[in-house]
Coordinates of C-alpha atoms in Angstrom, one line a residue:
X1 CA 36.7 118.7 61.8
X2 CA 34.2 119.4 59.5
X3 CA 33.2 121.6 56.3
X4 CA 29.9 123.4 58.1
X5 CA 32.7 124.6 61.0
X6 CA 35.9 125.2 58.7
X7 CA 34.0 127.8 56.5
X8 CA 31.8 129.3 59.7
X9 CA 35.3 130.2 61.2
X10 CA 36.6 131.7 57.7
X11 CA 32.7 133.3 57.1
X12 CA 33.3 134.4 61.5
X13 CA 36.5 134.5 62.4
X14 CA 36.7 138.0 63.7
X15 CA 33.4 137.2 65.4
X16 CA 34.7 134.0 66.8
X17 CA 37.2 134.9 68.2
X18 CA 36.5 138.1 70.4
X19 CA 33.7 136.0 72.0
X20 CA 36.2 133.1 73.1
X21 CA 38.4 135.4 74.2
X22 CA 35.5 137.5 76.4
X23 CA 34.5 134.0 77.7
X24 CA 38.1 132.5 78.9
X25 CA 38.2 136.1 80.1
X26 CA 34.3 135.7 82.5
X27 CA 33.1 138.4 80.3
X28 CA 30.5 136.9 78.7
X29 CA 27.4 135.6 78.5
X30 CA 24.2 133.6 76.6
X31 CA 20.9 135.0 76.4
X32 CA 18.2 132.6 74.5
X33 CA 14.6 132.9 73.7
X34 CA 11.6 131.6 72.8
X35 CA 13.7 130.1 69.3
X36 CA 15.6 127.1 71.5
X37 CA 12.8 126.2 73.5
X38 CA 10.4 125.6 70.3
X39 CA 13.4 123.1 69.0
X40 CA 12.3 121.1 72.0
X41 CA 8.2 120.5 71.6
X42 CA 7.6 123.5 73.7
X43 CA 4.4 125.4 72.2
X44 CA 4.9 128.9 70.9
X45 CA 2.8 131.9 72.5
X46 CA 0.1 131.3 70.5
X47 CA -0.7 128.1 71.0
X48 CA 0.0 128.0 74.1
X49 CA -2.8 130.2 74.9
X50 CA -4.9 128.1 72.8
X51 CA -4.0 125.2 74.5
X52 CA -5.2 127.2 78.1
X53 CA -8.2 128.3 76.4
X54 CA -9.5 125.1 75.2
X55 CA -8.3 123.9 79.2
X56 CA -10.1 126.6 81.1
X57 CA -13.4 125.6 78.4
X58 CA -12.9 129.7 77.0
X59 CA -12.2 129.2 73.7
X60 CA -14.8 131.7 72.1
X61 CA -12.2 134.9 74.1
X62 CA -9.2 133.1 71.9
X63 CA -9.3 135.5 68.3
X64 CA -5.8 135.1 66.5
X65 CA -6.1 138.1 65.3
X66 CA -6.4 139.8 69.0
X67 CA -3.6 140.9 71.5
X68 CA -1.5 137.6 73.0
X69 CA -1.7 139.6 76.2
X70 CA -5.1 140.9 76.2
X71 CA -5.9 137.2 75.3
X72 CA -3.9 135.9 78.4
X73 CA -5.4 138.5 80.5
X74 CA -9.1 138.0 79.5
X75 CA -8.8 134.5 80.1
X76 CA -7.1 134.7 83.6
X77 CA -10.2 136.7 84.5
X78 CA -12.8 134.9 83.4
X79 CA -10.6 131.7 85.1
X80 CA -10.2 133.3 88.2
X81 CA -14.2 134.3 88.3
X82 CA -15.1 130.4 87.6
X83 CA -12.6 129.3 90.7
X84 CA -14.4 131.6 93.5
X85 CA -17.9 130.9 92.0
X86 CA -17.4 126.9 92.2
X87 CA -15.6 127.1 95.5
X88 CA -19.1 129.3 96.9
X89 CA -17.3 133.0 97.6
X90 CA -17.5 136.4 97.1
X91 CA -15.5 138.2 94.2
X92 CA -15.1 141.7 97.6
X93 CA -15.0 138.9 100.0
X94 CA -11.3 137.2 99.0
X95 CA -8.2 138.0 100.7
X96 CA -4.4 138.1 99.7
X97 CA -4.4 134.1 100.8
X98 CA -6.4 133.4 98.2
X99 CA -5.4 135.3 95.6
X100 CA -2.5 133.7 96.2
X101 CA -4.4 130.3 95.8
X102 CA -5.9 131.0 92.6
X103 CA -2.9 132.5 91.2
X104 CA -0.9 129.2 91.9
X105 CA -3.6 127.2 90.0
X106 CA -4.0 129.7 87.4
X107 CA 0.2 129.1 86.9
X108 CA -0.4 125.1 86.8
X109 CA -2.9 125.6 83.5
X110 CA 0.2 127.5 82.3
X111 CA 2.0 123.8 83.4
X112 CA -0.2 122.0 81.9
X113 CA -0.2 123.1 78.1
X114 CA 3.9 124.4 78.9
X115 CA 4.7 120.7 79.1
X116 CA 1.9 119.1 77.1
X117 CA 3.7 117.7 74.0
X118 CA 7.5 118.0 75.3
X119 CA 10.1 115.1 75.6
X120 CA 9.6 114.3 79.5
X121 CA 12.5 111.8 80.1
X122 CA 16.0 114.1 79.4
X123 CA 18.3 111.7 78.8
X124 CA 15.7 111.2 75.5
X125 CA 15.8 114.9 75.0
X126 CA 17.2 116.4 71.3
X127 CA 17.7 120.3 69.8
X128 CA 19.6 120.9 67.0
X129 CA 22.7 122.9 68.8
X130 CA 21.1 123.8 72.4
X131 CA 23.4 120.7 74.0
X132 CA 26.6 121.4 72.5
X133 CA 26.4 125.2 74.3
X134 CA 25.9 123.7 77.8
X135 CA 29.3 124.3 79.0
X136 CA 29.5 127.7 77.7
X137 CA 26.2 128.8 79.8
X138 CA 28.2 126.2 83.1
X139 CA 31.6 128.6 81.5
X140 CA 29.6 131.9 81.4
X141 CA 28.7 134.8 84.5
X142 CA 25.0 134.4 83.3
X143 CA 22.6 132.4 80.9
X144 CA 19.3 134.8 80.5
X145 CA 16.7 132.6 79.4
X146 CA 13.3 134.3 79.0
X147 CA 11.9 130.7 78.3
X148 CA 10.1 130.0 81.5
X149 CA 10.7 125.5 81.0
X150 CA 13.4 124.6 82.6
X151 CA 15.4 122.1 79.7
X152 CA 18.8 123.9 80.3
X153 CA 18.5 123.4 84.3
X154 CA 17.5 119.1 84.2
X155 CA 20.4 119.0 80.8
X156 CA 23.0 120.4 82.9
X157 CA 22.2 118.0 86.1
X158 CA 22.2 115.1 83.4
X159 CA 25.2 116.4 82.4
X160 CA 26.6 116.1 86.1
X161 CA 25.4 113.1 87.1
X162 CA 28.0 111.2 87.5
X163 CA 30.3 113.8 89.7
X164 CA 27.1 114.9 91.6
X165 CA 27.9 118.5 91.1
X166 CA 25.1 121.2 90.1
X167 CA 27.6 123.6 87.9
X168 CA 24.3 126.1 87.6
X169 CA 22.2 128.2 89.7
X170 CA 18.6 129.6 88.9
X171 CA 17.2 132.8 89.3
X172 CA 14.1 134.5 88.7
X173 CA 14.7 137.7 90.7
X174 CA 16.6 140.9 89.5
X175 CA 17.4 141.8 92.4
X176 CA 19.2 138.9 93.5
X177 CA 22.3 138.3 95.1
X178 CA 23.9 135.2 93.4
X179 CA 25.8 132.2 94.7
X180 CA 27.7 131.7 92.1
X181 CA 30.7 133.6 90.4
X182 CA 29.5 131.5 86.8
X183 CA 26.4 129.2 86.1
X184 CA 24.1 131.7 86.6
X185 CA 20.7 130.8 84.8
X186 CA 18.4 134.1 85.0
X187 CA 14.6 133.9 83.8
X188 CA 13.4 137.3 83.7
X189 CA 9.8 136.5 82.4
X190 CA 9.7 133.9 85.5
X191 CA 10.1 129.9 86.0
X192 CA 8.1 127.0 85.3
X193 CA 10.1 123.3 85.7
X194 CA 8.9 120.2 84.6
X195 CA 8.1 118.9 88.6
X196 CA 6.9 121.9 90.4
X197 CA 8.5 120.7 94.1
X198 CA 11.6 122.5 92.2
X199 CA 10.5 125.4 92.7
X200 CA 9.3 128.0 90.8
X201 CA 8.3 132.0 90.5
X202 CA 4.7 133.1 91.3
X203 CA 5.1 135.8 89.4
X204 CA 4.9 135.9 85.1
X205 CA 6.2 138.3 82.6
X206 CA 2.6 136.2 80.2
X207 CA -0.7 138.9 80.2
X208 CA -1.7 142.3 80.0
X209 CA -1.0 143.5 83.0
X210 CA 2.3 141.9 83.7
X211 CA 3.8 143.2 80.1
X212 CA 2.6 146.8 81.7
X213 CA 3.8 146.2 84.7
X214 CA 7.1 144.7 83.0
X215 CA 8.1 147.9 81.1
X216 CA 7.0 150.1 84.4
X217 CA 9.1 148.2 86.4
X218 CA 12.6 148.5 83.7
X219 CA 11.4 152.3 83.5
X220 CA 11.8 152.5 87.3
X221 CA 14.8 151.0 88.2
X222 CA 13.7 147.7 88.2
X223 CA 15.5 146.0 86.1
X224 CA 18.9 147.7 86.7
X225 CA 20.8 144.2 87.4
X226 CA 19.9 143.1 84.0
X227 CA 21.5 146.4 82.5
X228 CA 24.4 146.5 84.7
X229 CA 25.0 142.9 83.1
X230 CA 24.0 143.6 79.8
X231 CA 26.8 147.0 80.4
X232 CA 29.1 145.1 81.3
X233 CA 29.4 141.7 79.6
X234 CA 29.5 140.4 75.9
X235 CA 26.3 138.8 75.2
X236 CA 26.0 135.9 72.7
X237 CA 21.5 136.1 71.7
X238 CA 19.7 133.1 70.8
X239 CA 16.5 131.9 69.6
X240 CA 15.3 135.4 70.0
X241 CA 13.7 137.8 67.4
X242 CA 14.2 141.3 69.5
X243 CA 10.3 141.5 69.8
X244 CA 10.9 141.4 73.6
X245 CA 10.0 145.2 75.3
X246 CA 12.3 144.8 77.6
X247 CA 15.0 143.0 76.5
X248 CA 15.2 146.4 73.5
X249 CA 14.3 148.8 76.0
X250 CA 17.7 147.4 78.1
X251 CA 20.0 146.9 74.7
X252 CA 19.0 150.0 74.0
X253 CA 20.0 151.3 77.3
X254 CA 23.2 149.6 76.8
X255 CA 23.8 151.7 73.2
X256 CA 23.3 155.6 74.4
X257 CA 24.7 153.9 78.0
X258 CA 28.2 152.1 76.0
X259 CA 28.4 153.2 72.2
X260 CA 31.7 151.6 71.7
X261 CA 29.8 148.2 74.3
X262 CA 28.1 145.4 71.6
X263 CA 26.9 142.4 71.6
X264 CA 26.2 139.6 69.5
X265 CA 22.7 138.7 67.7
X266 CA 22.0 135.3 65.2
X267 CA 19.8 136.0 62.8
X268 CA 18.8 132.9 62.3
X269 CA 18.5 130.7 58.6
X270 CA 16.2 127.4 57.5
X271 CA 18.8 126.8 54.6
X272 CA 21.3 129.0 53.0
X273 CA 19.2 128.4 50.3
X274 CA 17.0 130.2 52.5
X275 CA 18.9 133.5 53.7
X276 CA 18.4 137.1 53.2
X277 CA 18.9 139.0 50.0
X278 CA 22.8 141.0 50.3
X279 CA 20.5 144.1 49.9
X280 CA 18.2 142.7 53.5
X281 CA 21.3 141.5 55.3
X282 CA 22.4 145.6 54.9
X283 CA 19.7 146.6 56.1
X284 CA 19.3 144.3 58.7
X285 CA 23.5 143.8 59.7
X286 CA 23.4 148.2 59.7
X287 CA 19.9 148.1 62.1
X288 CA 20.6 146.6 64.8
X289 CA 24.1 148.2 64.8
X290 CA 22.9 151.7 65.3
X291 CA 20.1 151.0 67.1
X292 CA 20.8 148.7 69.4
X293 CA 24.7 147.6 68.7
X294 CA 24.1 144.4 68.0
X295 CA 26.5 142.8 65.8
X296 CA 24.0 140.3 63.6
X297 CA 25.1 137.1 62.5
X298 CA 23.4 134.5 60.1
X299 CA 23.5 131.2 61.1
X300 CA 21.6 127.8 60.1
X301 CA 20.8 125.4 63.4
X302 CA 24.0 123.6 61.8
X303 CA 26.6 126.0 61.8
X304 CA 25.4 127.6 65.7
X305 CA 26.4 124.6 66.7
X306 CA 29.6 124.7 65.1
X307 CA 28.9 127.9 67.0
X308 CA 28.8 126.1 70.6
X309 CA 31.6 123.4 70.1
X310 CA 34.3 126.4 68.8
X311 CA 33.3 128.2 71.8
X312 CA 34.1 125.2 73.9
X313 CA 37.7 125.2 75.4
X314 CA 37.4 121.7 73.6
X315 CA 37.0 123.5 69.9
X316 CA 40.3 125.3 70.5
X317 CA 42.5 123.6 68.8
X318 CA 40.0 123.7 65.2
X319 CA 40.3 126.7 65.7
X320 CA 43.3 127.1 66.1
X321 CA 44.4 124.6 63.2
X322 CA 42.2 126.4 61.2
X323 CA 42.9 129.9 61.7
X324 CA 47.4 129.1 60.7
X325 CA 45.8 127.2 57.7
X326 CA 44.0 129.5 56.0
X327 CA 46.6 132.7 56.8
X328 CA 43.7 134.8 59.2
X329 CA 45.1 136.7 61.8
X330 CA 45.8 135.4 65.6
X331 CA 44.8 138.9 66.5
X332 CA 43.1 141.5 65.5
X333 CA 44.7 144.9 66.0
X334 CA 42.9 148.3 65.7
X335 CA 45.1 151.5 66.2
X336 CA 44.4 154.4 66.6
X337 CA 45.7 157.4 65.1
X338 CA 45.7 161.1 65.2
X339 CA 47.0 164.6 65.4
X340 CA 46.7 165.5 69.2
X341 CA 43.6 167.6 70.3
X342 CA 41.6 164.5 68.2
X343 CA 40.1 162.8 70.8
X344 CA 42.0 159.2 70.6
X345 CA 42.2 158.7 74.0
X346 CA 38.2 159.8 74.4
X347 CA 37.8 156.7 71.6
X348 CA 39.8 154.5 73.0
X349 CA 38.2 155.0 76.7
X350 CA 34.7 154.4 74.7
X351 CA 35.7 151.0 73.5
X352 CA 36.3 148.6 76.3
X353 CA 34.3 145.9 75.3
X354 CA 37.3 145.0 73.5
X355 CA 40.9 144.7 75.3
X356 CA 42.1 148.2 74.9
X357 CA 45.7 150.2 75.6
X358 CA 46.8 153.3 76.4
X359 CA 48.8 155.7 75.2
X360 CA 51.1 155.0 78.1
X361 CA 52.3 152.9 80.1
X362 CA 53.2 154.9 83.2
X363 CA 52.8 159.5 84.2
X364 CA 54.2 161.3 81.7
X365 CA 57.2 163.5 82.3
X366 CA 56.9 167.7 82.0
X367 CA 59.2 167.8 79.2
X368 CA 56.0 165.9 77.7
X369 CA 54.1 168.8 77.7
X370 CA 55.6 171.6 75.7
X371 CA 55.4 171.5 72.0
X372 CA 57.8 169.5 70.2
X373 CA 58.9 172.0 68.0
X374 CA 60.0 174.1 71.3
X375 CA 62.2 171.1 72.9
X376 CA 65.8 172.2 72.5
X377 CA 68.1 169.4 71.2
X378 CA 68.9 168.0 74.8
X379 CA 64.8 167.7 76.1
X380 CA 64.1 166.1 72.5
X381 CA 67.3 163.0 73.8
X382 CA 65.8 162.6 77.1
X383 CA 61.5 162.4 75.4
X384 CA 62.7 160.4 72.8
X385 CA 64.1 158.1 74.3
X386 CA 61.3 157.9 77.1
X387 CA 58.8 157.6 74.2
X388 CA 60.6 154.9 72.7
X389 CA 60.3 152.6 75.8
X390 CA 57.2 153.7 75.9
X391 CA 56.3 151.8 72.5
X392 CA 58.3 149.3 72.3
X393 CA 57.0 147.8 76.0
X394 CA 53.6 148.6 74.5
X395 CA 54.6 146.7 71.3
X396 CA 55.3 143.9 73.4
X397 CA 52.5 143.7 75.1
X398 CA 50.4 143.5 72.4
X399 CA 52.1 141.0 70.8
X400 CA 51.3 138.6 74.2
X401 CA 47.7 139.2 73.6
X402 CA 46.6 136.2 71.9
X403 CA 43.7 135.2 70.1
X404 CA 41.2 138.7 70.5
X405 CA 40.6 142.3 69.5
X406 CA 42.8 144.6 70.2
X407 CA 42.3 148.8 70.0
X408 CA 45.5 151.1 70.5
X409 CA 45.7 154.3 71.3
X410 CA 48.3 155.6 68.7
X411 CA 50.1 153.9 65.8
X412 CA 53.9 152.7 66.3
X413 CA 55.0 155.3 63.8
X414 CA 53.4 157.8 65.1
X415 CA 56.2 159.7 66.8
X416 CA 57.8 160.4 63.6
X417 CA 54.7 162.7 63.1
X418 CA 56.3 165.3 66.0
X419 CA 59.3 166.0 64.1
X420 CA 59.2 169.6 63.9
X421 CA 61.6 172.8 63.2
X422 CA 61.0 175.7 65.3
X423 CA 58.7 177.1 63.2
X424 CA 57.0 174.1 62.8
X425 CA 57.8 172.8 59.8
X426 CA 58.7 169.1 59.5
X427 CA 62.1 168.0 59.4
X428 CA 62.8 165.2 56.8
X429 CA 66.5 164.6 58.7
X430 CA 64.7 164.4 62.1
X431 CA 61.7 161.9 60.8
X432 CA 64.8 159.4 59.3
X433 CA 66.1 159.6 62.5
X434 CA 63.0 159.3 64.9
X435 CA 62.6 156.3 62.2
X436 CA 66.2 154.2 62.9
X437 CA 65.3 155.2 66.4
X438 CA 62.1 153.5 66.2
X439 CA 63.5 150.4 64.7
X440 CA 65.9 149.7 67.3
X441 CA 63.4 149.8 69.9
X442 CA 60.8 148.0 67.9
X443 CA 63.6 144.5 67.8
X444 CA 62.3 142.5 66.3
X445 CA 59.6 143.8 64.6
X446 CA 56.2 145.6 65.0
X447 CA 53.5 144.1 66.1
X448 CA 51.3 144.7 62.3
X449 CA 47.5 145.9 62.4
X450 CA 45.0 148.6 61.3
X451 CA 45.0 152.4 61.6
X452 CA 42.5 154.0 61.8
X453 CA 43.1 157.8 61.7
X454 CA 40.5 160.5 64.1
X455 CA 40.6 163.5 61.2
X456 CA 38.5 166.7 62.4
X457 CA 38.5 170.5 63.0
X458 CA 42.0 172.7 63.8
X459 CA 39.5 174.7 66.0
X460 CA 38.1 171.8 68.1
X461 CA 40.8 169.4 68.1
X462 CA 43.1 173.1 69.4
X463 CA 40.5 173.7 72.0
X464 CA 41.0 170.2 73.8
X465 CA 45.1 170.5 73.5
X466 CA 44.5 174.0 75.7
X467 CA 42.0 172.3 78.4
X468 CA 44.7 170.1 79.2
X469 CA 47.7 172.9 79.4
X470 CA 49.4 171.7 76.2
X471 CA 51.6 174.5 73.7
X472 CA 50.1 174.4 70.7
X473 CA 49.0 176.5 67.0
X474 CA 46.3 175.5 64.4
X475 CA 49.0 175.1 62.3
X476 CA 51.2 172.8 64.5
X477 CA 47.7 170.7 64.7
X478 CA 46.8 171.2 60.8
X479 CA 50.5 170.1 59.3
X480 CA 50.7 166.9 61.7
X481 CA 47.1 165.7 61.3
X482 CA 48.2 165.5 57.1
X483 CA 50.9 164.0 58.2
X484 CA 49.7 161.2 59.9
X485 CA 47.1 160.5 57.4
X486 CA 49.7 160.4 54.6
X487 CA 51.6 158.5 57.0
X488 CA 50.3 155.2 56.5
X489 CA 49.3 153.6 52.4
X490 CA 45.8 154.8 51.2
X491 CA 44.5 151.8 50.7
X492 CA 44.8 150.5 53.6
X493 CA 44.3 152.6 56.3
X494 CA 40.8 153.9 57.3
X495 CA 40.0 158.2 57.7
X496 CA 37.6 159.1 60.1
X497 CA 36.1 162.8 60.0
X498 CA 35.1 163.4 63.7
X499 CA 33.8 166.9 63.3
X500 CA 30.7 168.2 63.9
X501 CA 30.0 164.7 65.8
X502 CA 29.9 163.8 69.3
X503 CA 31.6 160.9 71.2
X504 CA 29.2 158.8 71.6
X505 CA 28.9 158.7 67.4
X506 CA 32.9 158.8 66.6
X507 CA 33.0 155.9 69.3
X508 CA 30.3 153.9 67.5
X509 CA 31.8 154.6 64.2
X510 CA 35.5 152.8 65.2
X511 CA 33.3 150.6 66.8
X512 CA 31.3 150.0 63.3
X513 CA 34.5 149.7 61.3
X514 CA 36.1 147.3 64.1
X515 CA 33.7 144.6 63.5
X516 CA 31.8 145.3 59.8
X517 CA 34.8 146.4 57.8
X518 CA 37.9 144.2 56.1
X519 CA 40.4 144.6 58.8
X520 CA 43.1 145.9 56.9
X521 CA 47.0 145.2 58.5
X522 CA 49.3 147.3 57.4
X523 CA 53.7 146.7 58.1
X524 CA 54.5 148.8 60.5
X525 CA 58.4 147.9 59.4
X526 CA 58.5 148.8 55.5
X527 CA 57.6 151.4 56.4
X528 CA 60.3 152.6 58.6
X529 CA 62.4 151.0 56.7
X530 CA 61.3 153.2 53.6
X531 CA 62.1 156.2 55.7
X532 CA 65.5 155.0 56.6
X533 CA 66.1 154.3 53.3
X534 CA 64.8 158.0 52.8
X535 CA 66.9 160.1 50.4
X536 CA 67.8 163.8 51.8

């Protein structure tokens, strides 16, 4: 454990906790961009296009100020015309077989310029952090690689040379049915290995035509497999500048369809002294979170390397050691509280990117349909005993889930807000008694966590309650809402105003708190104890 790794854990403990949990549950994927290949010596796009222009004797067509996709399209047209001429053919007579020969010949030009200056001996390849992610690639459901090269594949072959086991599968078609459950490496822009005999994709997203087609294909659903992957799994995006139009469209689609599903984007910084200012960071964090559902991590190459090590199983001991030493939370528990009809269950349902717990473990008894103020004393006892058992079991399950971010429908002390008389007024004696009953049910203790209370328009809440065949009044909801807000320490609770917001917007607000705000842990046992000691 070095200082860089230790500082990284303290800086991004919550984020790393979540990423490690998702990886352990086979619900994680990597996404690599051009920044990865740049550190391996591969040319950036402008340099690649210039090399191609020189190779096909068309340097006059390369103009740095022009669109690179347009330039590439011109270079291919120039190359195709010369190929046809040198083979004594006529353009109008070209059939599909000849067109294929031209395309493959063109790919060999790209191949030459792509690999011209890179290390061919895989045992001599060095990289600031890529080698630290090889185990993660093997364990991930899919690694999306926007680069053409096969460096990752060759490194994995070398890594498993002794066992002679192939731990990955390379694909470039979005509709492919994969043979493996993990270790899929998907090249959406095309695949061009060092040794062409290994097999390559004949279609590349490289020129103007292919870029436009890719955008059209995305709108037509051609990349539904990729969208499904982005919607289902949590991604860690490395080496990308978020300029790829297809990736941006897919991330935005996911943000709209799954408002509570977030990915993690590494913004590379050359050094800590070269990092953006605090105001720039805030702007980037807010923009990426709002538009693309991306949590932004500002990391140097050394920190990215440390992140790769921590995500591997061998990094567990170091992570747990720092977590314990710095007294950081083992898990992050977020309790969603609010009056009846406030939309708690809907919020939790929209946050399934995290570990979630529903309000009830079992089907509700019929008595639960009646407002608390309308129950007889015997009915209250029956309902309270059932609630206590449910909350006790849920508390145990929440405590069992270690090293994760969990979202729980209702806080452990929410039942205190349902102690009203026939007129809908809070009964202190009943609240005191319920505190005693809950304390007994939660033995030895309640799992602590952060509370987010949903606050809104009582009329809107009432409409939701009525739609579920419950009997309540605006006054009852108002009383319950006010009591729940006052139940928690004002400096340790997040109150979210939901009036006028859509389900999508509320989920985004809650997710933003979970992912970017300070984790304010509440001691529920202390609150229950205070109510038990309360003088009537």
